[in-house]
């Protein structure tokens, strides 16, 4: 009979490999590994007609309201930028065809406010088209 050490080591290594594999697949991360980015690969793999439907299905947290913007309690929706130009609220994503999108990024309220100024409490969705 082999010594206990000779048997225990391969079993321990196998158990460690299984645990690492499980941890790697259970993180909930997307194909990009980033929850703030939608790449052309992810976009092309889906069959939605407009950007709003795509975001609603793949990154619904981008559309969620995170609280009032001021003491008055005004709710400011996420702002949408198309190729660097401000469009307005998230409803305007319905006007952007999915086939035109190269990538989309989400900026948190802090990131969007530091880049674009006030009125971005709930963040910004940046849409880059194939031009």
Tab-separated table of C-alpha atoms in Angstrom:
chain	number	residue	atom	x	y	z
A	1	UNK	CA	0.000	0.000	0.000
A	2	UNK	CA	1.438	3.461	-0.969
A	3	UNK	CA	2.192	5.953	1.780
A	4	UNK	CA	-0.589	8.335	2.722
A	5	UNK	CA	1.401	11.324	1.456
A	6	UNK	CA	1.679	9.861	-2.045
A	7	UNK	CA	-2.110	9.437	-2.237
A	8	UNK	CA	-3.106	12.693	-0.506
A	9	UNK	CA	-1.056	15.026	-2.695
A	10	UNK	CA	-2.729	14.165	-6.055
A	11	UNK	CA	-6.148	14.305	-4.398
A	12	UNK	CA	-5.370	17.705	-2.908
A	13	UNK	CA	-4.167	19.029	-6.271
A	14	UNK	CA	-7.282	17.706	-8.009
A	15	UNK	CA	-9.541	19.320	-5.406
A	16	UNK	CA	-7.695	22.621	-5.763
A	17	UNK	CA	-8.083	22.525	-9.556
A	18	UNK	CA	-11.831	21.916	-9.241
A	19	UNK	CA	-12.236	24.789	-6.773
A	20	UNK	CA	-10.299	27.229	-8.953
A	21	UNK	CA	-12.342	26.281	-11.994
A	22	UNK	CA	-15.593	26.747	-10.073
A	23	UNK	CA	-14.488	30.139	-8.774
A	24	UNK	CA	-13.542	31.291	-12.255
A	25	UNK	CA	-16.919	30.436	-13.749
A	26	UNK	CA	-19.080	31.633	-10.866
A	27	UNK	CA	-17.985	35.250	-10.833
A	28	UNK	CA	-20.874	36.373	-13.017
A	29	UNK	CA	-18.534	38.279	-15.314
A	30	UNK	CA	-19.308	38.614	-18.969
A	31	UNK	CA	-17.274	37.528	-21.968
A	32	UNK	CA	-15.381	40.820	-21.796
A	33	UNK	CA	-14.707	40.351	-18.102
A	34	UNK	CA	-16.093	43.859	-17.564
A	35	UNK	CA	-19.608	44.790	-16.519
A	36	UNK	CA	-19.104	48.355	-17.807
A	37	UNK	CA	-18.447	47.366	-21.424
A	38	UNK	CA	-20.305	45.742	-24.317
A	39	UNK	CA	-18.044	44.754	-27.196
A	40	UNK	CA	-18.901	44.232	-30.849
A	41	UNK	CA	-18.577	40.472	-30.297
A	42	UNK	CA	-21.239	40.485	-27.572
A	43	UNK	CA	-23.460	42.837	-29.548
A	44	UNK	CA	-23.249	40.796	-32.762
A	45	UNK	CA	-24.111	37.584	-30.901
A	46	UNK	CA	-27.509	39.013	-29.935
A	47	UNK	CA	-30.609	39.641	-32.017
A	48	UNK	CA	-32.106	42.863	-30.727
A	49	UNK	CA	-33.099	45.665	-33.041
A	50	UNK	CA	-32.146	48.666	-30.919
A	51	UNK	CA	-29.589	49.643	-28.282
A	52	UNK	CA	-32.191	49.965	-25.497
A	53	UNK	CA	-33.344	46.348	-25.886
A	54	UNK	CA	-29.728	45.193	-25.948
A	55	UNK	CA	-28.804	47.049	-22.751
A	56	UNK	CA	-32.045	46.027	-21.046
A	57	UNK	CA	-31.239	42.361	-21.702
A	58	UNK	CA	-27.466	42.273	-21.158
A	59	UNK	CA	-26.698	45.136	-18.761
A	60	UNK	CA	-29.976	46.134	-17.034
A	61	UNK	CA	-28.127	47.815	-14.160
A	62	UNK	CA	-27.011	50.514	-16.603
A	63	UNK	CA	-30.640	51.665	-16.779
A	64	UNK	CA	-31.482	51.614	-13.061
A	65	UNK	CA	-32.107	54.811	-11.148
A	66	UNK	CA	-29.854	55.237	-8.145
A	67	UNK	CA	-31.646	57.943	-6.182
A	68	UNK	CA	-32.408	61.648	-6.315
A	69	UNK	CA	-29.907	64.082	-7.800
A	70	UNK	CA	-30.523	66.813	-5.275
A	71	UNK	CA	-32.279	67.745	-2.062
A	72	UNK	CA	-35.383	68.542	-4.112
A	73	UNK	CA	-35.528	64.843	-5.014
A	74	UNK	CA	-35.259	65.234	-8.766
A	75	UNK	CA	-34.494	61.966	-10.532
A	76	UNK	CA	-31.956	62.342	-13.310
A	77	UNK	CA	-31.904	59.438	-15.782
A	78	UNK	CA	-28.734	57.925	-17.150
A	79	UNK	CA	-27.426	60.112	-19.963
A	80	UNK	CA	-26.620	58.739	-23.410
A	81	UNK	CA	-23.744	59.895	-25.605
A	82	UNK	CA	-23.462	58.848	-29.235
A	83	UNK	CA	-19.951	59.166	-30.647
A	84	UNK	CA	-19.176	61.897	-28.106
A	85	UNK	CA	-22.375	63.954	-28.543
A	86	UNK	CA	-24.964	64.059	-25.766
A	87	UNK	CA	-28.332	62.704	-26.865
A	88	UNK	CA	-30.311	62.757	-23.608
A	89	UNK	CA	-32.005	60.063	-21.536
A	90	UNK	CA	-31.980	56.299	-21.934
A	91	UNK	CA	-35.170	56.257	-24.050
A	92	UNK	CA	-33.095	57.620	-26.935
A	93	UNK	CA	-31.226	54.305	-27.044
A	94	UNK	CA	-34.329	53.021	-28.887
A	95	UNK	CA	-33.321	55.166	-31.877
A	96	UNK	CA	-29.907	53.521	-32.291
A	97	UNK	CA	-29.886	50.349	-34.431
A	98	UNK	CA	-27.779	47.534	-32.971
A	99	UNK	CA	-26.024	46.840	-36.272
A	100	UNK	CA	-24.474	50.340	-36.166
A	101	UNK	CA	-22.868	49.880	-32.724
A	102	UNK	CA	-19.183	49.076	-32.398
A	103	UNK	CA	-19.098	49.138	-28.580
A	104	UNK	CA	-20.879	50.587	-25.564
A	105	UNK	CA	-19.461	51.684	-22.228
A	106	UNK	CA	-21.040	52.647	-18.935
A	107	UNK	CA	-19.619	55.391	-16.739
A	108	UNK	CA	-20.669	55.584	-13.096
A	109	UNK	CA	-22.194	58.807	-11.807
A	110	UNK	CA	-18.860	59.916	-10.398
A	111	UNK	CA	-16.961	59.140	-13.621
A	112	UNK	CA	-19.607	60.769	-15.831
A	113	UNK	CA	-19.847	63.866	-13.624
A	114	UNK	CA	-16.091	64.353	-13.618
A	115	UNK	CA	-15.970	63.992	-17.408
A	116	UNK	CA	-19.164	65.793	-18.462
A	117	UNK	CA	-20.241	67.891	-15.444
A	118	UNK	CA	-23.398	67.961	-13.336
A	119	UNK	CA	-26.547	66.059	-14.251
A	120	UNK	CA	-24.966	62.624	-14.423
A	121	UNK	CA	-25.875	61.172	-11.019
A	122	UNK	CA	-27.003	57.897	-12.565
A	123	UNK	CA	-24.103	57.682	-14.962
A	124	UNK	CA	-23.705	57.771	-18.707
A	125	UNK	CA	-23.875	55.241	-21.500
A	126	UNK	CA	-21.371	55.902	-24.243
A	127	UNK	CA	-22.279	54.455	-27.632
A	128	UNK	CA	-19.633	54.183	-30.342
A	129	UNK	CA	-20.800	53.422	-33.851
A	130	UNK	CA	-18.971	51.967	-36.815
A	131	UNK	CA	-17.930	55.036	-38.731
